[in-house]
């Protein structure tokens, strides 16, 4: 049976996407750490939409977790026709003051596990000569972001990696799409510790800036998928912002952002 596997499906954008794909009768494999949330969601989706929803509990900051997820899908004979690498965390605050271990965990989740999942699930897709991979980046992938330096760099990796892979996979009849959300009202800030004392000033953006709901973001992702896009930025303001950022030198943008964040963080 064919499935769509979504990482980070227990909340936020991943959960919203799972709900919308379930309504389209996709069979789903939901992956995240919170077993209880995944169990409740998969049961609800199956009852409501009559499709198959499985779940695998995994902490993708553990290097071995991707292999375990892949092996479980093989053991269960779940054919993963579409992979959505959505799980990701942020971090905010002065880099030198952040925990080194949590920055390394961020890279493991946002980059190494995304790369490993892509590599593992590409193998059967290559043999079948069909499949779709969607990698979730961020507006932060377009510019270096002072006081969110590691997060922005991790998303720049996702963007560069995915855009290259899109072309490599074309002759294999495998679609690879890059999807970049902007500020979205999810649990992201809490998980990133942006609402704690180290990054508190950074979260005001979240409250005052224009944001999208996870449902709106999931709708945009599906629209981009349906119209066979290889790259989509969610939200018209974000698309405008990315075009504007491309015209300005990074040195100018980062200087301005660093100043404004320093003010918000109370460093100035
Ligand atoms: N929200 C925004 O403003 C925003 C903007 C741009 C891009 N994005 C990107 O969008 C994606 C989804 O973010 P979101 O806003 O939906 O965040 P969220 O509400 O915090 O959800 C993150 C999801 O990832 C899972 N996750 C976190 N750590 C994990 C781990 N170690 N192993 C496995 N799963 C893990 C979480 O589930 P568990 O806690 O159950 O593991 C949850 O399901 C991320 O890649 C993020 O970078 C978000």
PDB file of C-alpha atoms and ligand atoms in Angstrom:
ATOM      1  CA  UNK A   1       0.000   0.000   0.000  1.00  0.00           C
ATOM      2  CA  UNK A   2       1.241   3.510  -0.835  1.00  0.00           C
ATOM      3  CA  UNK A   3       1.896   6.022   1.945  1.00  0.00           C
ATOM      4  CA  UNK A   4       2.986   9.594   2.575  1.00  0.00           C
ATOM      5  CA  UNK A   5       5.448   9.871   5.467  1.00  0.00           C
ATOM      6  CA  UNK A   6       5.499  13.187   7.358  1.00  0.00           C
ATOM      7  CA  UNK A   7       8.129  13.989   9.970  1.00  0.00           C
ATOM      8  CA  UNK A   8       7.084  16.394  12.710  1.00  0.00           C
ATOM      9  CA  UNK A   9       3.445  15.374  12.288  1.00  0.00           C
ATOM     10  CA  UNK A  10       2.392  15.675  15.942  1.00  0.00           C
ATOM     11  CA  UNK A  11       1.763  19.441  15.778  1.00  0.00           C
ATOM     12  CA  UNK A  12       2.069  22.666  13.825  1.00  0.00           C
ATOM     13  CA  UNK A  13       2.535  22.603  10.054  1.00  0.00           C
ATOM     14  CA  UNK A  14       3.112  18.820   9.950  1.00  0.00           C
ATOM     15  CA  UNK A  15      -0.177  18.064  11.714  1.00  0.00           C
ATOM     16  CA  UNK A  16      -2.101  20.528   9.517  1.00  0.00           C
ATOM     17  CA  UNK A  17      -0.638  18.886   6.439  1.00  0.00           C
ATOM     18  CA  UNK A  18      -1.489  15.409   7.753  1.00  0.00           C
ATOM     19  CA  UNK A  19      -5.124  16.466   8.196  1.00  0.00           C
ATOM     20  CA  UNK A  20      -5.352  17.867   4.674  1.00  0.00           C
ATOM     21  CA  UNK A  21      -3.655  14.852   3.076  1.00  0.00           C
ATOM     22  CA  UNK A  22      -5.921  12.512   5.033  1.00  0.00           C
ATOM     23  CA  UNK A  23      -8.927  14.384   3.620  1.00  0.00           C
ATOM     24  CA  UNK A  24      -7.454  13.599   0.173  1.00  0.00           C
ATOM     25  CA  UNK A  25      -7.369   9.925   1.222  1.00  0.00           C
ATOM     26  CA  UNK A  26      -3.578   9.644   1.419  1.00  0.00           C
ATOM     27  CA  UNK A  27      -2.461   6.822   3.676  1.00  0.00           C
ATOM     28  CA  UNK A  28      -0.061   8.312   6.185  1.00  0.00           C
ATOM     29  CA  UNK A  29       2.942   7.401   8.317  1.00  0.00           C
ATOM     30  CA  UNK A  30       3.273  10.054  11.018  1.00  0.00           C
ATOM     31  CA  UNK A  31       6.653  10.529  12.715  1.00  0.00           C
ATOM     32  CA  UNK A  32       7.543  12.580  15.816  1.00  0.00           C
ATOM     33  CA  UNK A  33       8.586  12.048  19.451  1.00  0.00           C
ATOM     34  CA  UNK A  34       5.154  12.404  21.100  1.00  0.00           C
ATOM     35  CA  UNK A  35       3.660   8.912  20.921  1.00  0.00           C
ATOM     36  CA  UNK A  36       0.382   9.902  22.544  1.00  0.00           C
ATOM     37  CA  UNK A  37      -0.291  12.803  20.188  1.00  0.00           C
ATOM     38  CA  UNK A  38       0.492  10.612  17.173  1.00  0.00           C
ATOM     39  CA  UNK A  39      -1.740   7.797  18.428  1.00  0.00           C
ATOM     40  CA  UNK A  40      -4.695  10.157  18.968  1.00  0.00           C
ATOM     41  CA  UNK A  41      -4.187  11.888  15.614  1.00  0.00           C
ATOM     42  CA  UNK A  42      -3.851   8.700  13.575  1.00  0.00           C
ATOM     43  CA  UNK A  43      -6.980   7.200  15.174  1.00  0.00           C
ATOM     44  CA  UNK A  44      -8.946  10.394  14.544  1.00  0.00           C
ATOM     45  CA  UNK A  45      -7.838  10.582  10.895  1.00  0.00           C
ATOM     46  CA  UNK A  46      -8.710   6.954  10.178  1.00  0.00           C
ATOM     47  CA  UNK A  47     -12.171   7.326  11.739  1.00  0.00           C
ATOM     48  CA  UNK A  48     -12.876  10.590   9.945  1.00  0.00           C
ATOM     49  CA  UNK A  49     -11.460   9.862   6.503  1.00  0.00           C
ATOM     50  CA  UNK A  50     -11.347   6.064   6.197  1.00  0.00           C
ATOM     51  CA  UNK A  51      -7.701   5.995   5.129  1.00  0.00           C
ATOM     52  CA  UNK A  52      -4.790   4.218   6.836  1.00  0.00           C
ATOM     53  CA  UNK A  53      -2.753   6.218   9.368  1.00  0.00           C
ATOM     54  CA  UNK A  54       0.263   4.598  10.994  1.00  0.00           C
ATOM     55  CA  UNK A  55       2.745   6.240  13.298  1.00  0.00           C
ATOM     56  CA  UNK A  56       6.364   5.759  14.344  1.00  0.00           C
ATOM     57  CA  UNK A  57       7.740   7.390  17.474  1.00  0.00           C
ATOM     58  CA  UNK A  58      11.268   8.653  16.852  1.00  0.00           C
ATOM     59  CA  UNK A  59      13.633  11.297  18.145  1.00  0.00           C
ATOM     60  CA  UNK A  60      15.313  12.458  14.956  1.00  0.00           C
ATOM     61  CA  UNK A  61      18.120  14.168  16.864  1.00  0.00           C
ATOM     62  CA  UNK A  62      19.436  10.623  17.390  1.00  0.00           C
ATOM     63  CA  UNK A  63      21.605   9.628  14.404  1.00  0.00           C
ATOM     64  CA  UNK A  64      20.260   6.051  14.396  1.00  0.00           C
ATOM     65  CA  UNK A  65      16.578   7.125  14.390  1.00  0.00           C
ATOM     66  CA  UNK A  66      16.262   7.649  10.617  1.00  0.00           C
ATOM     67  CA  UNK A  67      17.554   4.131   9.957  1.00  0.00           C
ATOM     68  CA  UNK A  68      15.049   2.731  12.461  1.00  0.00           C
ATOM     69  CA  UNK A  69      12.173   4.642  10.816  1.00  0.00           C
ATOM     70  CA  UNK A  70      13.218   3.415   7.355  1.00  0.00           C
ATOM     71  CA  UNK A  71      13.598  -0.195   8.541  1.00  0.00           C
ATOM     72  CA  UNK A  72      10.168  -0.106  10.181  1.00  0.00           C
ATOM     73  CA  UNK A  73       8.509   1.024   6.924  1.00  0.00           C
ATOM     74  CA  UNK A  74      10.350  -1.775   5.061  1.00  0.00           C
ATOM     75  CA  UNK A  75       9.384  -4.381   7.662  1.00  0.00           C
ATOM     76  CA  UNK A  76       5.734  -3.314   7.485  1.00  0.00           C
ATOM     77  CA  UNK A  77       5.814  -3.180   3.686  1.00  0.00           C
ATOM     78  CA  UNK A  78       4.638   0.429   3.632  1.00  0.00           C
ATOM     79  CA  UNK A  79       5.592   1.883   0.247  1.00  0.00           C
ATOM     80  CA  UNK A  80       6.564   5.506   0.877  1.00  0.00           C
ATOM     81  CA  UNK A  81       5.504   7.308  -2.292  1.00  0.00           C
ATOM     82  CA  UNK A  82       5.863  10.778  -0.758  1.00  0.00           C
ATOM     83  CA  UNK A  83       8.253  11.917   1.979  1.00  0.00           C
ATOM     84  CA  UNK A  84       7.760  15.254   3.748  1.00  0.00           C
ATOM     85  CA  UNK A  85      10.832  16.277   5.762  1.00  0.00           C
ATOM     86  CA  UNK A  86       9.079  18.809   7.966  1.00  0.00           C
ATOM     87  CA  UNK A  87      10.425  18.213  11.512  1.00  0.00           C
ATOM     88  CA  UNK A  88      12.650  21.071  12.573  1.00  0.00           C
ATOM     89  CA  UNK A  89      13.522  23.269  15.519  1.00  0.00           C
ATOM     90  CA  UNK A  90      14.850  26.780  15.886  1.00  0.00           C
ATOM     91  CA  UNK A  91      17.029  28.518  18.394  1.00  0.00           C
ATOM     92  CA  UNK A  92      17.361  32.161  19.278  1.00  0.00           C
ATOM     93  CA  UNK A  93      19.691  34.373  21.254  1.00  0.00           C
ATOM     94  CA  UNK A  94      23.387  35.210  21.287  1.00  0.00           C
ATOM     95  CA  UNK A  95      25.162  32.207  19.741  1.00  0.00           C
ATOM     96  CA  UNK A  96      27.987  32.145  22.306  1.00  0.00           C
ATOM     97  CA  UNK A  97      25.447  32.076  25.149  1.00  0.00           C
ATOM     98  CA  UNK A  98      23.404  29.185  23.744  1.00  0.00           C
ATOM     99  CA  UNK A  99      23.977  25.579  24.758  1.00  0.00           C
ATOM    100  CA  UNK A 100      26.429  24.001  22.310  1.00  0.00           C
ATOM    101  CA  UNK A 101      24.686  20.651  22.639  1.00  0.00           C
ATOM    102  CA  UNK A 102      21.293  22.084  21.661  1.00  0.00           C
ATOM    103  CA  UNK A 103      22.842  23.831  18.636  1.00  0.00           C
ATOM    104  CA  UNK A 104      24.409  20.516  17.574  1.00  0.00           C
ATOM    105  CA  UNK A 105      21.065  18.757  18.104  1.00  0.00           C
ATOM    106  CA  UNK A 106      19.433  21.399  15.903  1.00  0.00           C
ATOM    107  CA  UNK A 107      21.859  20.619  13.075  1.00  0.00           C
ATOM    108  CA  UNK A 108      21.316  16.897  13.548  1.00  0.00           C
ATOM    109  CA  UNK A 109      17.534  17.309  13.239  1.00  0.00           C
ATOM    110  CA  UNK A 110      17.270  20.080  10.641  1.00  0.00           C
ATOM    111  CA  UNK A 111      20.103  18.843   8.415  1.00  0.00           C
ATOM    112  CA  UNK A 112      21.642  15.435   9.110  1.00  0.00           C
ATOM    113  CA  UNK A 113      18.342  13.645   9.668  1.00  0.00           C
ATOM    114  CA  UNK A 114      16.697  15.393   6.689  1.00  0.00           C
ATOM    115  CA  UNK A 115      19.642  14.263   4.557  1.00  0.00           C
ATOM    116  CA  UNK A 116      19.529  10.704   5.920  1.00  0.00           C
ATOM    117  CA  UNK A 117      15.749  10.378   5.448  1.00  0.00           C
ATOM    118  CA  UNK A 118      16.089  11.673   1.896  1.00  0.00           C
ATOM    119  CA  UNK A 119      18.916   9.266   1.079  1.00  0.00           C
ATOM    120  CA  UNK A 120      17.210   6.238   2.611  1.00  0.00           C
ATOM    121  CA  UNK A 121      13.797   6.778   1.028  1.00  0.00           C
ATOM    122  CA  UNK A 122      15.297   7.750  -2.343  1.00  0.00           C
ATOM    123  CA  UNK A 123      16.579   4.172  -2.791  1.00  0.00           C
ATOM    124  CA  UNK A 124      13.182   2.474  -3.286  1.00  0.00           C
ATOM    125  CA  UNK A 125      11.913   5.555  -5.167  1.00  0.00           C
ATOM    126  CA  UNK A 126      14.855   5.207  -7.586  1.00  0.00           C
ATOM    127  CA  UNK A 127      14.070   1.532  -8.138  1.00  0.00           C
ATOM    128  CA  UNK A 128      10.404   2.332  -8.809  1.00  0.00           C
ATOM    129  CA  UNK A 129      11.268   5.444 -10.815  1.00  0.00           C
ATOM    130  CA  UNK A 130       8.560   7.373  -8.973  1.00  0.00           C
ATOM    131  CA  UNK A 131       8.169   9.394  -5.811  1.00  0.00           C
ATOM    132  CA  UNK A 132       7.984  12.839  -4.287  1.00  0.00           C
ATOM    133  CA  UNK A 133      10.146  14.453  -1.610  1.00  0.00           C
ATOM    134  CA  UNK A 134       9.203  17.750   0.025  1.00  0.00           C
ATOM    135  CA  UNK A 135      11.770  19.513   2.215  1.00  0.00           C
ATOM    136  CA  UNK A 136      10.562  22.279   4.506  1.00  0.00           C
ATOM    137  CA  UNK A 137      12.988  25.201   4.731  1.00  0.00           C
ATOM    138  CA  UNK A 138      12.110  28.708   5.918  1.00  0.00           C
ATOM    139  CA  UNK A 139      12.294  32.371   4.962  1.00  0.00           C
ATOM    140  CA  UNK A 140      15.447  32.226   7.103  1.00  0.00           C
ATOM    141  CA  UNK A 141      17.033  30.152   4.322  1.00  0.00           C
ATOM    142  CA  UNK A 142      17.412  33.285   2.184  1.00  0.00           C
ATOM    143  CA  UNK A 143      19.505  35.419   4.543  1.00  0.00           C
ATOM    144  CA  UNK A 144      21.895  34.939   7.456  1.00  0.00           C
ATOM    145  CA  UNK A 145      20.039  35.913  10.652  1.00  0.00           C
ATOM    146  CA  UNK A 146      22.061  37.307  13.575  1.00  0.00           C
ATOM    147  CA  UNK A 147      20.820  35.903  16.909  1.00  0.00           C
ATOM    148  CA  UNK A 148      19.295  32.981  14.982  1.00  0.00           C
ATOM    149  CA  UNK A 149      22.560  32.182  13.274  1.00  0.00           C
ATOM    150  CA  UNK A 150      22.485  28.386  13.512  1.00  0.00           C
ATOM    151  CA  UNK A 151      18.819  28.048  12.568  1.00  0.00           C
ATOM    152  CA  UNK A 152      19.146  30.288   9.496  1.00  0.00           C
ATOM    153  CA  UNK A 153      22.315  28.475   8.390  1.00  0.00           C
ATOM    154  CA  UNK A 154      20.584  25.107   8.817  1.00  0.00           C
ATOM    155  CA  UNK A 155      17.726  26.250   6.574  1.00  0.00           C
ATOM    156  CA  UNK A 156      20.183  27.621   3.987  1.00  0.00           C
ATOM    157  CA  UNK A 157      21.585  24.070   3.882  1.00  0.00           C
ATOM    158  CA  UNK A 158      18.073  22.684   3.319  1.00  0.00           C
ATOM    159  CA  UNK A 159      17.511  25.126   0.464  1.00  0.00           C
ATOM    160  CA  UNK A 160      20.824  24.522  -1.286  1.00  0.00           C
ATOM    161  CA  UNK A 161      20.650  20.746  -0.853  1.00  0.00           C
ATOM    162  CA  UNK A 162      17.049  20.533  -2.049  1.00  0.00           C
ATOM    163  CA  UNK A 163      17.458  22.792  -5.076  1.00  0.00           C
ATOM    164  CA  UNK A 164      20.418  20.709  -6.258  1.00  0.00           C
ATOM    165  CA  UNK A 165      18.597  17.442  -5.649  1.00  0.00           C
ATOM    166  CA  UNK A 166      15.546  18.650  -7.589  1.00  0.00           C
ATOM    167  CA  UNK A 167      17.649  18.647 -10.756  1.00  0.00           C
ATOM    168  CA  UNK A 168      19.486  15.380  -9.966  1.00  0.00           C
ATOM    169  CA  UNK A 169      16.213  13.565  -9.449  1.00  0.00           C
ATOM    170  CA  UNK A 170      14.437  14.771 -12.600  1.00  0.00           C
ATOM    171  CA  UNK A 171      15.813  11.988 -14.837  1.00  0.00           C
ATOM    172  CA  UNK A 172      14.719   9.487 -12.166  1.00  0.00           C
ATOM    173  CA  UNK A 173      11.114  10.722 -12.376  1.00  0.00           C
ATOM    174  CA  UNK A 174      11.289  11.740  -8.699  1.00  0.00           C
ATOM    175  CA  UNK A 175       9.949  15.158  -7.764  1.00  0.00           C
ATOM    176  CA  UNK A 176      11.820  17.096  -5.118  1.00  0.00           C
ATOM    177  CA  UNK A 177      10.153  20.274  -3.893  1.00  0.00           C
ATOM    178  CA  UNK A 178      11.487  22.982  -1.606  1.00  0.00           C
ATOM    179  CA  UNK A 179       8.845  24.648   0.540  1.00  0.00           C
ATOM    180  CA  UNK A 180       9.630  27.771   2.565  1.00  0.00           C
ATOM    181  CA  UNK A 181       7.127  28.981   5.167  1.00  0.00           C
ATOM    182  CA  UNK A 182       7.414  32.350   6.861  1.00  0.00           C
ATOM    183  CA  UNK A 183       6.243  33.144  10.395  1.00  0.00           C
ATOM    184  CA  UNK A 184       3.547  30.611  11.234  1.00  0.00           C
ATOM    185  CA  UNK A 185       1.530  30.418  14.450  1.00  0.00           C
ATOM    186  CA  UNK A 186       2.716  27.072  15.842  1.00  0.00           C
ATOM    187  CA  UNK A 187       4.644  25.787  18.829  1.00  0.00           C
ATOM    188  CA  UNK A 188       7.876  26.682  17.045  1.00  0.00           C
ATOM    189  CA  UNK A 189       8.899  29.614  19.286  1.00  0.00           C
ATOM    190  CA  UNK A 190       8.343  27.641  22.476  1.00  0.00           C
ATOM    191  CA  UNK A 191      10.346  24.667  21.170  1.00  0.00           C
ATOM    192  CA  UNK A 192      13.111  26.992  19.995  1.00  0.00           C
ATOM    193  CA  UNK A 193      13.407  28.570  23.427  1.00  0.00           C
ATOM    194  CA  UNK A 194      12.736  31.895  21.716  1.00  0.00           C
ATOM    195  CA  UNK A 195      10.247  32.713  24.426  1.00  0.00           C
ATOM    196  CA  UNK A 196      12.769  32.196  27.201  1.00  0.00           C
ATOM    197  CA  UNK A 197      15.112  34.750  28.725  1.00  0.00           C
ATOM    198  CA  UNK A 198      17.837  34.156  26.089  1.00  0.00           C
ATOM    199  CA  UNK A 199      15.682  34.950  23.097  1.00  0.00           C
ATOM    200  CA  UNK A 200      12.681  36.743  24.567  1.00  0.00           C
ATOM    201  CA  UNK A 201      13.137  39.863  22.439  1.00  0.00           C
ATOM    202  CA  UNK A 202      13.088  37.833  19.261  1.00  0.00           C
ATOM    203  CA  UNK A 203       9.569  36.557  19.846  1.00  0.00           C
ATOM    204  CA  UNK A 204       7.947  39.987  19.557  1.00  0.00           C
ATOM    205  CA  UNK A 205       8.278  39.567  15.782  1.00  0.00           C
ATOM    206  CA  UNK A 206       5.994  36.607  16.106  1.00  0.00           C
ATOM    207  CA  UNK A 207       3.315  38.585  17.908  1.00  0.00           C
ATOM    208  CA  UNK A 208       3.346  41.767  15.834  1.00  0.00           C
ATOM    209  CA  UNK A 209       4.472  40.630  12.371  1.00  0.00           C
ATOM    210  CA  UNK A 210       1.995  39.180   9.871  1.00  0.00           C
ATOM    211  CA  UNK A 211       1.801  35.435  10.323  1.00  0.00           C
ATOM    212  CA  UNK A 212       0.004  32.527   8.680  1.00  0.00           C
ATOM    213  CA  UNK A 213      -1.875  29.721  10.372  1.00  0.00           C
ATOM    214  CA  UNK A 214      -0.499  26.184   9.904  1.00  0.00           C
ATOM    215  CA  UNK A 215      -3.668  25.396   7.925  1.00  0.00           C
ATOM    216  CA  UNK A 216      -2.977  28.238   5.481  1.00  0.00           C
ATOM    217  CA  UNK A 217       0.617  27.058   5.117  1.00  0.00           C
ATOM    218  CA  UNK A 218      -0.496  23.460   4.493  1.00  0.00           C
ATOM    219  CA  UNK A 219      -2.974  24.701   1.847  1.00  0.00           C
ATOM    220  CA  UNK A 220      -0.174  26.569   0.077  1.00  0.00           C
ATOM    221  CA  UNK A 221       2.038  23.501   0.176  1.00  0.00           C
ATOM    222  CA  UNK A 222      -0.661  21.355  -1.414  1.00  0.00           C
ATOM    223  CA  UNK A 223      -1.414  23.972  -4.054  1.00  0.00           C
ATOM    224  CA  UNK A 224       2.289  24.108  -4.949  1.00  0.00           C
ATOM    225  CA  UNK A 225       2.358  20.315  -5.097  1.00  0.00           C
ATOM    226  CA  UNK A 226      -0.708  20.196  -7.360  1.00  0.00           C
ATOM    227  CA  UNK A 227       0.733  22.791  -9.715  1.00  0.00           C
ATOM    228  CA  UNK A 228       3.998  20.793  -9.913  1.00  0.00           C
ATOM    229  CA  UNK A 229       6.165  23.591  -8.529  1.00  0.00           C
ATOM    230  CA  UNK A 230       9.715  22.723  -7.527  1.00  0.00           C
ATOM    231  CA  UNK A 231       9.980  25.655  -5.136  1.00  0.00           C
ATOM    232  CA  UNK A 232       7.380  27.647  -3.237  1.00  0.00           C
ATOM    233  CA  UNK A 233       7.436  30.356  -0.580  1.00  0.00           C
ATOM    234  CA  UNK A 234       4.307  30.433   1.560  1.00  0.00           C
ATOM    235  CA  UNK A 235       2.504  33.790   1.752  1.00  0.00           C
ATOM    236  CA  UNK A 236       2.520  36.689  -0.711  1.00  0.00           C
ATOM    237  CA  UNK A 237       4.286  39.032   1.765  1.00  0.00           C
ATOM    238  CA  UNK A 238       7.024  36.457   2.241  1.00  0.00           C
ATOM    239  CA  UNK A 239       7.417  36.057  -1.523  1.00  0.00           C
ATOM    240  CA  UNK A 240       7.810  39.837  -1.784  1.00  0.00           C
ATOM    241  CA  UNK A 241      10.290  39.821   1.142  1.00  0.00           C
ATOM    242  CA  UNK A 242      12.432  37.148  -0.524  1.00  0.00           C
ATOM    243  CA  UNK A 243      12.531  39.121  -3.793  1.00  0.00           C
ATOM    244  CA  UNK A 244      13.541  42.259  -1.879  1.00  0.00           C
ATOM    245  CA  UNK A 245      16.232  40.427   0.118  1.00  0.00           C
ATOM    246  CA  UNK A 246      17.751  39.143  -3.126  1.00  0.00           C
ATOM    247  CA  UNK A 247      18.347  42.750  -4.233  1.00  0.00           C
ATOM    248  CA  UNK A 248      20.197  43.816  -1.089  1.00  0.00           C
ATOM    249  CA  UNK A 249      23.686  42.768   0.052  1.00  0.00           C
ATOM    250  CA  UNK A 250      23.733  40.372   3.023  1.00  0.00           C
ATOM    251  CA  UNK A 251      26.143  42.691   4.848  1.00  0.00           C
ATOM    252  CA  UNK A 252      23.496  45.425   4.861  1.00  0.00           C
ATOM    253  CA  UNK A 253      20.610  43.160   5.882  1.00  0.00           C
ATOM    254  CA  UNK A 254      22.562  41.459   8.672  1.00  0.00           C
ATOM    255  CA  UNK A 255      23.852  44.770  10.056  1.00  0.00           C
ATOM    256  CA  UNK A 256      20.301  46.124  10.194  1.00  0.00           C
ATOM    257  CA  UNK A 257      18.894  42.922  11.708  1.00  0.00           C
ATOM    258  CA  UNK A 258      21.677  42.648  14.295  1.00  0.00           C
ATOM    259  CA  UNK A 259      21.023  46.215  15.430  1.00  0.00           C
ATOM    260  CA  UNK A 260      17.298  45.721  15.655  1.00  0.00           C
ATOM    261  CA  UNK A 261      17.629  42.386  17.539  1.00  0.00           C
ATOM    262  CA  UNK A 262      20.194  43.878  19.924  1.00  0.00           C
ATOM    263  CA  UNK A 263      17.661  46.547  20.787  1.00  0.00           C
ATOM    264  CA  UNK A 264      14.909  43.983  21.315  1.00  0.00           C
ATOM    265  CA  UNK A 265      17.192  41.785  23.398  1.00  0.00           C
ATOM    266  CA  UNK A 266      18.127  44.795  25.501  1.00  0.00           C
ATOM    267  CA  UNK A 267      21.820  44.737  24.505  1.00  0.00           C
ATOM    268  CA  UNK A 268      21.717  48.352  23.274  1.00  0.00           C
TER     269      UNK A 268
HETATM  270  N1  LIG B   1       6.514  28.228  12.690  1.00  0.00           N
HETATM  271  C1  LIG B   1       7.252  29.024  11.951  1.00  0.00           C
HETATM  272  O1  LIG B   1       7.199  30.275  12.090  1.00  0.00           O
HETATM  273  C2  LIG B   1       8.135  28.456  10.873  1.00  0.00           C
HETATM  274  C3  LIG B   1       8.661  29.333   9.928  1.00  0.00           C
HETATM  275  C4  LIG B   1       9.476  28.831   8.916  1.00  0.00           C
HETATM  276  C5  LIG B   1       9.763  27.477   8.855  1.00  0.00           C
HETATM  277  N2  LIG B   1       9.253  26.631   9.786  1.00  0.00           N
HETATM  278  C6  LIG B   1       9.618  25.204   9.680  1.00  0.00           C
HETATM  279  O2  LIG B   1       8.457  24.416   9.598  1.00  0.00           O
HETATM  280  C7  LIG B   1       8.718  23.120  10.144  1.00  0.00           C
HETATM  281  C8  LIG B   1       7.618  22.762  11.125  1.00  0.00           C
HETATM  282  O3  LIG B   1       7.655  23.697  12.195  1.00  0.00           O
HETATM  283  P1  LIG B   1       6.374  24.101  13.059  1.00  0.00           P
HETATM  284  O4  LIG B   1       6.256  25.562  13.016  1.00  0.00           O
HETATM  285  O5  LIG B   1       5.204  23.261  12.680  1.00  0.00           O
HETATM  286  O6  LIG B   1       6.941  23.711  14.507  1.00  0.00           O
HETATM  287  P2  LIG B   1       6.271  22.965  15.749  1.00  0.00           P
HETATM  288  O7  LIG B   1       4.872  23.380  15.942  1.00  0.00           O
HETATM  289  O8  LIG B   1       7.248  23.157  16.862  1.00  0.00           O
HETATM  290  O9  LIG B   1       6.286  21.430  15.277  1.00  0.00           O
HETATM  291  C9  LIG B   1       7.493  20.755  15.093  1.00  0.00           C
HETATM  292  C10 LIG B   1       7.233  19.289  14.841  1.00  0.00           C
HETATM  293  O10 LIG B   1       8.498  18.622  14.756  1.00  0.00           O
HETATM  294  C11 LIG B   1       8.534  17.569  15.712  1.00  0.00           C
HETATM  295  N3  LIG B   1       9.872  17.418  16.270  1.00  0.00           N
HETATM  296  C12 LIG B   1      10.578  18.352  16.977  1.00  0.00           C
HETATM  297  N4  LIG B   1      11.733  17.823  17.384  1.00  0.00           N
HETATM  298  C13 LIG B   1      11.760  16.547  16.925  1.00  0.00           C
HETATM  299  C14 LIG B   1      12.686  15.470  17.045  1.00  0.00           C
HETATM  300  N5  LIG B   1      13.818  15.606  17.741  1.00  0.00           N
HETATM  301  N6  LIG B   1      12.391  14.288  16.446  1.00  0.00           N
HETATM  302  C15 LIG B   1      11.240  14.127  15.775  1.00  0.00           C
HETATM  303  N7  LIG B   1      10.317  15.097  15.630  1.00  0.00           N
HETATM  304  C16 LIG B   1      10.579  16.284  16.198  1.00  0.00           C
HETATM  305  C17 LIG B   1       7.527  17.985  16.797  1.00  0.00           C
HETATM  306  O11 LIG B   1       6.968  16.862  17.451  1.00  0.00           O
HETATM  307  P3  LIG B   1       7.457  16.232  18.841  1.00  0.00           P
HETATM  308  O12 LIG B   1       7.702  17.378  19.779  1.00  0.00           O
HETATM  309  O13 LIG B   1       6.311  15.363  19.201  1.00  0.00           O
HETATM  310  O14 LIG B   1       8.679  15.454  18.510  1.00  0.00           O
HETATM  311  C18 LIG B   1       6.435  18.638  15.946  1.00  0.00           C
HETATM  312  O15 LIG B   1       5.597  17.652  15.409  1.00  0.00           O
HETATM  313  C19 LIG B   1      10.111  23.201  10.770  1.00  0.00           C
HETATM  314  O16 LIG B   1      11.056  22.628   9.891  1.00  0.00           O
HETATM  315  C20 LIG B   1      10.370  24.695  10.895  1.00  0.00           C
HETATM  316  O17 LIG B   1      11.742  25.016  10.832  1.00  0.00           O
HETATM  317  C21 LIG B   1       8.440  27.082  10.786  1.00  0.00           C
END
